[in-house]
Each structure stands twice: as C-alpha cells, then as structure tokens.
PDB file of C-alpha atoms and ligand atoms in Angstrom:
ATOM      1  CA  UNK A 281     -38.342 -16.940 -43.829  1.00  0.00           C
ATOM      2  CA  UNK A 282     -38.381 -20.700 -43.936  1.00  0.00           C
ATOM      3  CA  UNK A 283     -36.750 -23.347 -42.142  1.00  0.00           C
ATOM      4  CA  UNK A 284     -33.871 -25.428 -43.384  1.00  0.00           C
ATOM      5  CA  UNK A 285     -31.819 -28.212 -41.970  1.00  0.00           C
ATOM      6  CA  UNK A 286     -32.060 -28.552 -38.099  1.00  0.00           C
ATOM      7  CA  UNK A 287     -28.842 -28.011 -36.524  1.00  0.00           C
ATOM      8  CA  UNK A 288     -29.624 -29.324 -33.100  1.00  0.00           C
ATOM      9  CA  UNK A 289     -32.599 -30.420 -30.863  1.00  0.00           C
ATOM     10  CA  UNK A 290     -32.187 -29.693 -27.190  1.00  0.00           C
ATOM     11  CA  UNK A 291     -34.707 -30.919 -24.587  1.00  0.00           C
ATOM     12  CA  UNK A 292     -37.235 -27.945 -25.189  1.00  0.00           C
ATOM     13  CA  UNK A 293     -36.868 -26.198 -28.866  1.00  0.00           C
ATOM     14  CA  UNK A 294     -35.349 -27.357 -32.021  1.00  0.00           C
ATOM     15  CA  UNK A 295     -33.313 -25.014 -33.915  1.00  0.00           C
ATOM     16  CA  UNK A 296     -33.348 -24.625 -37.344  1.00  0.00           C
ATOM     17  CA  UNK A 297     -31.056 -23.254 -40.025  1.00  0.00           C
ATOM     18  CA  UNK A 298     -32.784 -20.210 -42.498  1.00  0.00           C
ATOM     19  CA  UNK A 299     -31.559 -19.142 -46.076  1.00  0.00           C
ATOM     20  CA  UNK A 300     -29.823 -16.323 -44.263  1.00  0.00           C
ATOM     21  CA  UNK A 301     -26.286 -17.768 -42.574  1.00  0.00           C
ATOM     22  CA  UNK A 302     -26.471 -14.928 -39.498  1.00  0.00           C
ATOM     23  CA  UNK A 303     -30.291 -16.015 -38.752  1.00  0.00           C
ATOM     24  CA  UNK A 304     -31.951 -19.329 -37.047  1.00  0.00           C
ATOM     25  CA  UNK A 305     -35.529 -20.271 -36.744  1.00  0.00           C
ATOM     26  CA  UNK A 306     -35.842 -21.720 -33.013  1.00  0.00           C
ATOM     27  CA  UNK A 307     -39.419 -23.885 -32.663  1.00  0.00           C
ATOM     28  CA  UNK A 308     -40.402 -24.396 -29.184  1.00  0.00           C
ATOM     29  CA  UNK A 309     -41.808 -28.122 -27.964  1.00  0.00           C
ATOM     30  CA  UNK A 310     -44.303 -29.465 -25.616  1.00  0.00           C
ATOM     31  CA  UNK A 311     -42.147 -31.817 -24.118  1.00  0.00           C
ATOM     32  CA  UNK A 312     -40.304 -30.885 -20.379  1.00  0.00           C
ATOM     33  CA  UNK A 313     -37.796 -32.469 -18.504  1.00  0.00           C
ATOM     34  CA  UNK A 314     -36.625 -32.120 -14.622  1.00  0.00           C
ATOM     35  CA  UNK A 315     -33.482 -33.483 -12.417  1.00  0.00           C
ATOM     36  CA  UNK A 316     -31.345 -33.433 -15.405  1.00  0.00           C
ATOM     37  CA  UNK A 317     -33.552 -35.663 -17.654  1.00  0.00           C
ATOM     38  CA  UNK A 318     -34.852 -38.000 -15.464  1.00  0.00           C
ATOM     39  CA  UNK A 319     -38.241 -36.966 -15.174  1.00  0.00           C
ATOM     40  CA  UNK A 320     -39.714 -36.423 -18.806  1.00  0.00           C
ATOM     41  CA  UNK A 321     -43.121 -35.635 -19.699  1.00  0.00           C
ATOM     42  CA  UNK A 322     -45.109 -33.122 -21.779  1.00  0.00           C
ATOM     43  CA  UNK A 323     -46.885 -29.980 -20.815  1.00  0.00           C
ATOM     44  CA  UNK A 324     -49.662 -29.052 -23.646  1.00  0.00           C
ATOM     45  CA  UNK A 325     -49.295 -25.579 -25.172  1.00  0.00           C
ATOM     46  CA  UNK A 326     -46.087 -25.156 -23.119  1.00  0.00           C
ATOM     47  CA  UNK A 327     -44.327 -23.850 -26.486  1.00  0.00           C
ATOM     48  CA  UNK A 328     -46.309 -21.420 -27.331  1.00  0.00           C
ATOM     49  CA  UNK A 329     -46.305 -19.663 -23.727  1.00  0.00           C
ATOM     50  CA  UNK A 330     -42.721 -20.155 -23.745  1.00  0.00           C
ATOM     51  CA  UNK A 331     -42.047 -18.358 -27.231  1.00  0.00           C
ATOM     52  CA  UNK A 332     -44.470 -15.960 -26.827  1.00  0.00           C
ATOM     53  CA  UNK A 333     -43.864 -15.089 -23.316  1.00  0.00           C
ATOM     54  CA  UNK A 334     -40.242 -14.663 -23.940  1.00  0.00           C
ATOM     55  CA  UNK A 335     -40.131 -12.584 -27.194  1.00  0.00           C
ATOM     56  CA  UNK A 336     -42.637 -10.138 -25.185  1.00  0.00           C
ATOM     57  CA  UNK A 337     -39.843 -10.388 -22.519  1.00  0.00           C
ATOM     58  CA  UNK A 338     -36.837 -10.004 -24.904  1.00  0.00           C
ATOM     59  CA  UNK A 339     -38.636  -6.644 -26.698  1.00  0.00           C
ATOM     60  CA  UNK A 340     -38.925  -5.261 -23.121  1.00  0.00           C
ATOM     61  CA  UNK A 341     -34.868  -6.097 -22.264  1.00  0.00           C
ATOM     62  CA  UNK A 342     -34.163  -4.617 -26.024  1.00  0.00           C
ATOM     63  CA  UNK A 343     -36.282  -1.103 -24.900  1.00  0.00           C
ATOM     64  CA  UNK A 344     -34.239  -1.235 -22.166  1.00  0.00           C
ATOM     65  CA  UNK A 345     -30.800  -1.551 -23.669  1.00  0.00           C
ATOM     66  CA  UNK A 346     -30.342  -5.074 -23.301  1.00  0.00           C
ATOM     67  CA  UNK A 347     -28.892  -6.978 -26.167  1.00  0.00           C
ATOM     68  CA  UNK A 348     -30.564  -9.944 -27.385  1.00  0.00           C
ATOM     69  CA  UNK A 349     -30.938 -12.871 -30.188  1.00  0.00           C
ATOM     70  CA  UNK A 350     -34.754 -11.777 -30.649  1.00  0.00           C
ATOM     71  CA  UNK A 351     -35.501 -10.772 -34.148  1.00  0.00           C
ATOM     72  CA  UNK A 352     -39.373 -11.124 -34.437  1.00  0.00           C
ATOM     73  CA  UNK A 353     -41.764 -13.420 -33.283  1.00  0.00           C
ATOM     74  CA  UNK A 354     -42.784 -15.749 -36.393  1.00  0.00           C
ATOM     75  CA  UNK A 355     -45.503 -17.939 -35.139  1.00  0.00           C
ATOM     76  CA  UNK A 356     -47.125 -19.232 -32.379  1.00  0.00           C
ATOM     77  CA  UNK A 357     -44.270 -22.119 -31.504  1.00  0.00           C
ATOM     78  CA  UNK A 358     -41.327 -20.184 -33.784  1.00  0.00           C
ATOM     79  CA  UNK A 359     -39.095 -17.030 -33.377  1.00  0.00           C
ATOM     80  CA  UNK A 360     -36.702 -16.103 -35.758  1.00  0.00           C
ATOM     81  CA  UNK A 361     -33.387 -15.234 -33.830  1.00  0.00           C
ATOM     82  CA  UNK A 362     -29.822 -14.089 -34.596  1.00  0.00           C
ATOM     83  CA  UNK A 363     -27.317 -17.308 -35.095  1.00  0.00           C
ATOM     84  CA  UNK A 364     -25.181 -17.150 -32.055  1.00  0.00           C
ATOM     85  CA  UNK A 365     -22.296 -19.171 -30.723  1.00  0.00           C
ATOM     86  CA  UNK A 366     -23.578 -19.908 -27.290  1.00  0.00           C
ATOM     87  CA  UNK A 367     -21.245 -19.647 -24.121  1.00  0.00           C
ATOM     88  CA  UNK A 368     -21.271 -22.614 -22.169  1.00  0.00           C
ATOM     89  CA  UNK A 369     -22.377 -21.381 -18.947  1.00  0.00           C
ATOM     90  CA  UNK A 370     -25.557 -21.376 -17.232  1.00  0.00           C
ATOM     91  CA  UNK A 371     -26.415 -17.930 -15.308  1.00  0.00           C
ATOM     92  CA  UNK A 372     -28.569 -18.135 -12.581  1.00  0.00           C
ATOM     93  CA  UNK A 373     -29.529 -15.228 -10.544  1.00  0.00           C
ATOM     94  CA  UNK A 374     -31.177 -15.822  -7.193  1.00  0.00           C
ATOM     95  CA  UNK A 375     -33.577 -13.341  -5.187  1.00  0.00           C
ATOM     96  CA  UNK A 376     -34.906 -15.852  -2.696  1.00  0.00           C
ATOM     97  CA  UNK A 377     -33.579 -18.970  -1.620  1.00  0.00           C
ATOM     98  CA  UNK A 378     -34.837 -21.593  -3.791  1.00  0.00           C
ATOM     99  CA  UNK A 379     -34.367 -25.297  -5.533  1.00  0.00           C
ATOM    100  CA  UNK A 380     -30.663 -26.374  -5.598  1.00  0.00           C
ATOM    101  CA  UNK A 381     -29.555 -23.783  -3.205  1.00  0.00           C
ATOM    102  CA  UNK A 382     -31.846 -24.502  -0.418  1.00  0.00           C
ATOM    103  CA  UNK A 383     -30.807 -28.011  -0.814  1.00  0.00           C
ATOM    104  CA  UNK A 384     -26.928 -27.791  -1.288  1.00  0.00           C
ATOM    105  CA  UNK A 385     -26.964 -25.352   1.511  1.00  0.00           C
ATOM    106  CA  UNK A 386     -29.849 -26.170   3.768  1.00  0.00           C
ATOM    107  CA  UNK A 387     -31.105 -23.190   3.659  1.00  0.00           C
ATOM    108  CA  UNK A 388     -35.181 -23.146   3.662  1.00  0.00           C
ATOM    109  CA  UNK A 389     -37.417 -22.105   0.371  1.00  0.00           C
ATOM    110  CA  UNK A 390     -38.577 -18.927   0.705  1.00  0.00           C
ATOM    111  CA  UNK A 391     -35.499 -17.390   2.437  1.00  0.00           C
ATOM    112  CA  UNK A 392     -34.747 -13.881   1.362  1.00  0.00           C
ATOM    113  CA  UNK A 393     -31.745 -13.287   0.540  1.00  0.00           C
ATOM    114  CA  UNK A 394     -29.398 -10.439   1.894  1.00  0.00           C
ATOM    115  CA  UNK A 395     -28.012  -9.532  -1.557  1.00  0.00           C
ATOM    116  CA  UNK A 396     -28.775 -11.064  -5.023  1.00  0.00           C
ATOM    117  CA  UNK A 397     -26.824 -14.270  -5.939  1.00  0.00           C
ATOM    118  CA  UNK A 398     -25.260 -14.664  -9.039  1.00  0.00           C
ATOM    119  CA  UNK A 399     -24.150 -18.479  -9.745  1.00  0.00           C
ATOM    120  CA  UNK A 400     -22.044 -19.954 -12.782  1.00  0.00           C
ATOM    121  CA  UNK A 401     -22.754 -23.423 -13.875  1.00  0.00           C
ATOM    122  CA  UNK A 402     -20.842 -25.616 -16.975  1.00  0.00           C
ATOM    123  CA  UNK A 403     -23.774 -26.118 -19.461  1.00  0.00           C
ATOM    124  CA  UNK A 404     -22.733 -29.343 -20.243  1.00  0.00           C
ATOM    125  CA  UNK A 405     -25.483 -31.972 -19.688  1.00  0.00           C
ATOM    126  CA  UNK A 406     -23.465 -35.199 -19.213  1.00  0.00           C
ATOM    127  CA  UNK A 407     -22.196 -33.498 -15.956  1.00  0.00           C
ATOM    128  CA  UNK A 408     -25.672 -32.405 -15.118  1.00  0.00           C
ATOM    129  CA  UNK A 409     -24.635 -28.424 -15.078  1.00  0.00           C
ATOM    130  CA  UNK A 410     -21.963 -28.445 -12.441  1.00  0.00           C
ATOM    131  CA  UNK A 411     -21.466 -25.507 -10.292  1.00  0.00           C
ATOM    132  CA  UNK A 412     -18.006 -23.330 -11.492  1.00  0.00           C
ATOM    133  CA  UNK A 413     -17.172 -20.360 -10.756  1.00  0.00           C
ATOM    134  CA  UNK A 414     -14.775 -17.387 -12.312  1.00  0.00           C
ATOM    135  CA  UNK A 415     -11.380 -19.173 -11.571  1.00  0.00           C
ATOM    136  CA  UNK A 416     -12.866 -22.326 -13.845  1.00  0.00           C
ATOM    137  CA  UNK A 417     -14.068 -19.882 -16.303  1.00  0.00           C
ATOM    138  CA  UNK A 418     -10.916 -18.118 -16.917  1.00  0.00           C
ATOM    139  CA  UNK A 419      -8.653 -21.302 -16.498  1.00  0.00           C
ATOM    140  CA  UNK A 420     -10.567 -24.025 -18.659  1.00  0.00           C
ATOM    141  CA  UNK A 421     -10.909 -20.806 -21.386  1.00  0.00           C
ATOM    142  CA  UNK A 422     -15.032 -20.848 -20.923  1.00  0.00           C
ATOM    143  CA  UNK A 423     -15.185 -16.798 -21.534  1.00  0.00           C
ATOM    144  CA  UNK A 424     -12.813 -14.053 -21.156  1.00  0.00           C
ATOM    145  CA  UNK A 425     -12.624 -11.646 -18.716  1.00  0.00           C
ATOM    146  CA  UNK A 426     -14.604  -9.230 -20.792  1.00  0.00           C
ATOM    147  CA  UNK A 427     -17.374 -11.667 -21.748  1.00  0.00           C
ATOM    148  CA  UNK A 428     -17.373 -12.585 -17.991  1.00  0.00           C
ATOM    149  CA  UNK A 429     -17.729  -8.240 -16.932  1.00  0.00           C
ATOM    150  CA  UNK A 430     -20.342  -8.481 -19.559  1.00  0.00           C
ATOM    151  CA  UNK A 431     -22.717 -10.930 -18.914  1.00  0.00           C
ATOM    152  CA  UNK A 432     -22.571 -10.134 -15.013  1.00  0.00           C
ATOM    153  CA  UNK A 433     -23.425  -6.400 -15.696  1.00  0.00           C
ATOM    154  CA  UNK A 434     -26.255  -8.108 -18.350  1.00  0.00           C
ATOM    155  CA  UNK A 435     -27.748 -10.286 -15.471  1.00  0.00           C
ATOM    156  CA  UNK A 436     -27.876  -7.557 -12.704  1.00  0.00           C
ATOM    157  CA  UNK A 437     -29.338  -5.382 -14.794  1.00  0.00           C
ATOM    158  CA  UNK A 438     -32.101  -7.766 -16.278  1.00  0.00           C
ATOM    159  CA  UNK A 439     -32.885  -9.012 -13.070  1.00  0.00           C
ATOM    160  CA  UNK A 440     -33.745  -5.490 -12.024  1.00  0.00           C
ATOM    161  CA  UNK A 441     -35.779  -4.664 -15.205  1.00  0.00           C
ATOM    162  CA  UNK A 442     -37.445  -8.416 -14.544  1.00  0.00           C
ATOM    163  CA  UNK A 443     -38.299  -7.914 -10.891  1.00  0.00           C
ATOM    164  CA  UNK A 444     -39.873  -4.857 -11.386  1.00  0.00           C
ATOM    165  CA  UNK A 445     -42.206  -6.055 -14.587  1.00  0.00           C
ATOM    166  CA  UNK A 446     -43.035  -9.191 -13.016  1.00  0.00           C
ATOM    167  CA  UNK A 447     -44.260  -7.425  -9.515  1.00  0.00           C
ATOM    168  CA  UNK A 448     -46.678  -5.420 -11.888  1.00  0.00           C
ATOM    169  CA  UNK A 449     -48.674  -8.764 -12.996  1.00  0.00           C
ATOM    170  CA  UNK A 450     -48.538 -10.221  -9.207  1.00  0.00           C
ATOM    171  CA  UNK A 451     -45.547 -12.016  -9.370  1.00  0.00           C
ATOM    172  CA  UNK A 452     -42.162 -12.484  -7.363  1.00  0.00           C
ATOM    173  CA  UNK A 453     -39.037 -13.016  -9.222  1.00  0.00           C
ATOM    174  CA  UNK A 454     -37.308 -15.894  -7.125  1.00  0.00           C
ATOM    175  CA  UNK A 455     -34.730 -17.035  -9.487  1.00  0.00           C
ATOM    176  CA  UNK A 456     -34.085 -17.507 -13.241  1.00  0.00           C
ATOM    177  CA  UNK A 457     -31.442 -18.903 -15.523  1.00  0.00           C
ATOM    178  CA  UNK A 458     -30.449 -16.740 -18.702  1.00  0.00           C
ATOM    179  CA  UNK A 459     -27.593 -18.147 -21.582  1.00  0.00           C
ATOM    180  CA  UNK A 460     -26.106 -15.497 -23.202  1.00  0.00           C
ATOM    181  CA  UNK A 461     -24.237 -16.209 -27.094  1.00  0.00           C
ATOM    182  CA  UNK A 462     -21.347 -14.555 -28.907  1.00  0.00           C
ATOM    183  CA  UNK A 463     -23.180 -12.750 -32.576  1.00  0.00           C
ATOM    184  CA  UNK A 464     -20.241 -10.805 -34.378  1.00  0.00           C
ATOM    185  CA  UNK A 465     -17.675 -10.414 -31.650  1.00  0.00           C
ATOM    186  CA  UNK A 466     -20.523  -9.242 -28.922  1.00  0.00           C
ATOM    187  CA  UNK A 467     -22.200 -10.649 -25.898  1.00  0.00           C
ATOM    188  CA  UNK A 468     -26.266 -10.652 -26.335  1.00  0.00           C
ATOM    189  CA  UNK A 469     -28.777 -12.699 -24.564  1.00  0.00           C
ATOM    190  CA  UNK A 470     -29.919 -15.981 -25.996  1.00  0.00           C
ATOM    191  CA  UNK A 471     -32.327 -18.940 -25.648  1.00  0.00           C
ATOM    192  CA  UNK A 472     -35.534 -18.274 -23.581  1.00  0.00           C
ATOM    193  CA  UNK A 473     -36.856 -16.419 -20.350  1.00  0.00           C
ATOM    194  CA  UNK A 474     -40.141 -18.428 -19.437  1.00  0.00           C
ATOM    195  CA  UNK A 475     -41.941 -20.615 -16.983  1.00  0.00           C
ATOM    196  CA  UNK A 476     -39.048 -23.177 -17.693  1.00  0.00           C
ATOM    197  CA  UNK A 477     -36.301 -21.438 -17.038  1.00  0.00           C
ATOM    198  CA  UNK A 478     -37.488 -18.627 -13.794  1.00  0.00           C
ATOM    199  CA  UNK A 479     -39.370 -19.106 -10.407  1.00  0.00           C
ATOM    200  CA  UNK A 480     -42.351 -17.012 -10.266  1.00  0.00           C
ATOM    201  CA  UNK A 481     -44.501 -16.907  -7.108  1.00  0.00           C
ATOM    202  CA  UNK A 482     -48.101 -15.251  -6.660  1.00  0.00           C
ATOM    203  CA  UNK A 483     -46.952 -12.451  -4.630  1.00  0.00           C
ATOM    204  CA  UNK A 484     -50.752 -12.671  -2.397  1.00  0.00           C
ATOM    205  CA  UNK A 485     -50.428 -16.677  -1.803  1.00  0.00           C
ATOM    206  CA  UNK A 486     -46.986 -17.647  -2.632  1.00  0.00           C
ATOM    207  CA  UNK A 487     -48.670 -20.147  -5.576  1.00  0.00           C
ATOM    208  CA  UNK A 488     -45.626 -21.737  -7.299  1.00  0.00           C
ATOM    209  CA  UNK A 489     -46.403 -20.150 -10.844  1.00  0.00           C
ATOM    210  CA  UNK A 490     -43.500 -22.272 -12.431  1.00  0.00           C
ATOM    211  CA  UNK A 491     -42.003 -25.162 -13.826  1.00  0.00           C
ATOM    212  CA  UNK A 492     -41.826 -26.563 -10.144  1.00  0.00           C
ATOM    213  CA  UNK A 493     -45.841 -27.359 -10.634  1.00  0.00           C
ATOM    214  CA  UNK A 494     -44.509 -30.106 -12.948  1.00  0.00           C
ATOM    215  CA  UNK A 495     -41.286 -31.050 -11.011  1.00  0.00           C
ATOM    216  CA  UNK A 496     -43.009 -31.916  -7.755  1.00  0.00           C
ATOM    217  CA  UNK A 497     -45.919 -33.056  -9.226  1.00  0.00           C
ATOM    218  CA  UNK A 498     -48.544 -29.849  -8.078  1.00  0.00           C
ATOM    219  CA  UNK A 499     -50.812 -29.859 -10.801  1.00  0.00           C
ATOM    220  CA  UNK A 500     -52.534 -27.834 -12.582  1.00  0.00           C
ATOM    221  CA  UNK A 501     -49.397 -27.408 -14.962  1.00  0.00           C
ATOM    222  CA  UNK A 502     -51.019 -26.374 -18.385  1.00  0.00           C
ATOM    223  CA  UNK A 503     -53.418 -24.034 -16.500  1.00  0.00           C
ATOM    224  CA  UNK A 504     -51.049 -22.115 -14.620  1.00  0.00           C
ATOM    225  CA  UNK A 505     -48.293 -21.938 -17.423  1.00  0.00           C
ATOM    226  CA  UNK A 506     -51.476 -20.060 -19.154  1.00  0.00           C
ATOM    227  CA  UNK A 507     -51.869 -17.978 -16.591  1.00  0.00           C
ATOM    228  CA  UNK A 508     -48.492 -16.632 -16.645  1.00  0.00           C
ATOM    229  CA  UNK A 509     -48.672 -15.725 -20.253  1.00  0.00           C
ATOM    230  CA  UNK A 510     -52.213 -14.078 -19.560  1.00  0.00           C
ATOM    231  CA  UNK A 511     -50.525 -11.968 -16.735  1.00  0.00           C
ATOM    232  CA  UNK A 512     -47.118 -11.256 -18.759  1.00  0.00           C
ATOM    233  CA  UNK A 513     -49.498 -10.148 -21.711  1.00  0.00           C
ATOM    234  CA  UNK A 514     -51.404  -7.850 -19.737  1.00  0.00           C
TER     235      UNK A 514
HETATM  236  N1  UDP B 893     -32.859 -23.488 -14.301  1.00  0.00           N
HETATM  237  C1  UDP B 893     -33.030 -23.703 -15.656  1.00  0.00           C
HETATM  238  N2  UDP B 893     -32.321 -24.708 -16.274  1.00  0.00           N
HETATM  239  C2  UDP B 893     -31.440 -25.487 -15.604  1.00  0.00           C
HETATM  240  C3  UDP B 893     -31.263 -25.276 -14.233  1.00  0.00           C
HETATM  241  C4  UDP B 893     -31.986 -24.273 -13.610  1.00  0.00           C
HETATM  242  O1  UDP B 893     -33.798 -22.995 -16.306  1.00  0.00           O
HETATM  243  O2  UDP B 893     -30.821 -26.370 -16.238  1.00  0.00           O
HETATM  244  C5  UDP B 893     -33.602 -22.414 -13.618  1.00  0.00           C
HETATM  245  C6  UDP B 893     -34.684 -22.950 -12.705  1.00  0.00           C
HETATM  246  O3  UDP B 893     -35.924 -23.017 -13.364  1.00  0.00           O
HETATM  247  C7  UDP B 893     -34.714 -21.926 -11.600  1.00  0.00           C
HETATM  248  C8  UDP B 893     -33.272 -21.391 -11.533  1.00  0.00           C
HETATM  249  O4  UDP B 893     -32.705 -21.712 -12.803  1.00  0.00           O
HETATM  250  O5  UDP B 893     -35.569 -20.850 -11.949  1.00  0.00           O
HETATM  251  C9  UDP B 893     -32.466 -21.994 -10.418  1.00  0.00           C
HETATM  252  O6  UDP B 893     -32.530 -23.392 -10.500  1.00  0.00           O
HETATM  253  P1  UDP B 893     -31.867 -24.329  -9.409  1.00  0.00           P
HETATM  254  O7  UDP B 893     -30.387 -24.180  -9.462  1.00  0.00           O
HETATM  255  O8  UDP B 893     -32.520 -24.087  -8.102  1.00  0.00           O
HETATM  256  O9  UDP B 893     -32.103 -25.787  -9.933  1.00  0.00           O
HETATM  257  P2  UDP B 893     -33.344 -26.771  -9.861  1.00  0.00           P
HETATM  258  O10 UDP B 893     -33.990 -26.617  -8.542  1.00  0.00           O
HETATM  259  O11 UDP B 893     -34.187 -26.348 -11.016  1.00  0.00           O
HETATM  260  O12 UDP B 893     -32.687 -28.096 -10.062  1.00  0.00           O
END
C-alpha cells in the first residue's frame, strides 16, 4: 500500500490518502507540542514509540471487542488505518486527579479519585479544546445520542482493559484522551493511545512516564518514552 496525497497534517502525524478510498496511511512525527501549541519542540524517535506502542494497544482493545481504525502496522513511523470521519470531541477519562483538573479545580496531583471521570471537550484547536458537556453535544449537533451511549460505554470499558495491562508493566493509568471516528455508519476508536495522549506513572516511585517529562521540562524525555514502549512490548 502506498501513500498518496496528504489530506491533513495535525501537530503529531500526517495522514495520507491510499489507492483504496475506505483506507489512510497515518505517519507519525517527532515533533510535540504542549499548552495548546505554545510550547513546540521535538522528541527523537517519539513516532515510532507512538505508532508502535499504539497498534500493540489497538490489537489488544480489538481482542477485546473494542472497535478500532487499526488495520496493520506498516512501518516503523506508519500504520495503515480505516478512513474515518472523526467526531469532534476529545474524551478524556480520569483515574487520578491530574493536569487541567487539578488546576481548574484545585484539587492536588495525585488525588484519587472516588469514581472514574469521564470529560467531553470541543476538538477544535482555535478554542484550545474547551470543556462541553452532553447538553452542548446534543444541542450544537456534535454526536447523537447513540454515538454519545457509544463512545461512553467504549471509554469505560477501555479504561478498564487499559488499567489492568498497564499495572502488568509497572504502570498507573492516571488519565488518557481517546478520539473516536464514524467508518460506515459505526463508532470505532481512532487516532493514537501513547505517551502523548495518557498519564502513566511508575507504580514503585510515582516517575512521570509521560508526555509531562517534556511539558514541565523533567528530562530525560527520549529515554523514558523508550522505556514505555520496552515495558508495553514486554
Ligand atoms: N490530552 C491529550 N490531548 C489534549 C489534551 C489532553 O492527549 O489535547 C491527554 C493528556 O495527555 C492527559 C489527559 O488527556 O493524559 C488529560 O489531560 P488534561 O486535561 O489534564 O490536560 P493537560 O494537563 O494535558 O493540559
């Protein structure tokens, strides 16, 4: 399968068109971003942990029962995936207090929480991803009702099948953000589960194992990006 024109380039992973209309090659960059774009920078070999770590992550939510764009893994930096309409909403499902919700509500990192939180935000990057909830969803015609049921039922159950993996290589599940796409009528999961896109914490020393080592400036970004991959491939 070979790439054709690129139909978009997002802040992470271009996307390419193939000879077949229903499939897209996505190609996974170096280069990372924080605080909606204002930090940029790179983060070597980030694209290949990222696209391998999540189709190894995808086959496990597909043995499970769990819809999703992955087709097959086609190189290092590419996978080909099914050619999806993507919902515009942002998914975030929160174990532990964390990020934007220990700063919007003051509540400290670390916190665990009483029940799982599932948030909505707009994907829309001009706005910077605001928070919505069902009501917006429903009444600015984001997703139906259905799509809605779907995707909720989607994110509880990956983040169960998620937390339990991840314990097994040494690592707590804090939060992640998952983007789910419309392919023939149905809802599947789309774009990436990764370092990027989850908070992952050394369950022994609480080491931030995520994309917060290059947000706040922790270092060692490359080497503990690999790390994750080594664990996730174990
Ligand atoms: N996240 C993401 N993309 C976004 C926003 C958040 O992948 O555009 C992930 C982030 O890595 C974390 C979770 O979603 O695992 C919750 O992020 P949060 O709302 O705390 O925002 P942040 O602190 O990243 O601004």
């Amino acid at each position: 399968m070979k790439k054709l024109e690129m139909l978009y380039e997002g802040k992470a992973k271009k996307v390419y068109k193939t000879e077949n209309e229903k499939q897209y090659i996505v190609e996974y960059k170096d280069d990372a971003t924080a605080f909606n774009g204002e930090k940029k920078g790179a983060i070597i070999d980030k694209g290949v942990v990222n696209n391998t770590m999540s189709s190894i992550i995808f086959q496990l939510l597909e043995d499970k029962g769990i819809p999703t764009h992955m087709i097959k893994l086609l190189s290092d930096r590419e996978s080909l995936v099914k050619a999806v309409k993507i919902l515009p909403l942002e998914v975030i499902i929160r174990n532990v207090a964390a990020g934007s919700m220990s700063k919007r509500l003051g509540v400290e990192e670390g916190t665990i929480l009483k029940e799982t939180v599932l948030e909505f935000s707009y994907k829309n990057d001009e706005l910077g991803d605001p928070i919505i909830n069902d009501y917006y969803i429903f009444a600015l015609e984001l997703g139906t009702k259905e799509q809605v049921n779907t995707v909720k039922d989607y994110a509880f159950r990956i983040n169960d099948i998620l937390k339990d993996f991840f314990i097994q290589k040494g690592l707590k599940l804090i939060d992640f953000k998952l983007e789910f796409g419309l392919y023939d009528g149905q809802v599947i999961l789309a774009d990436e589960i990764s370092p990027d896109t989850c908070r992952l914490w050394d369950v022994k020393t609480n080491r931030k194992m995520d994309k917060d080592r290059f947000r706040r400036d922790l270092g060692s970004v490359e080497e503990t990006y690999q790390e994750v991959l080594n664990r996730v491939k174990q």
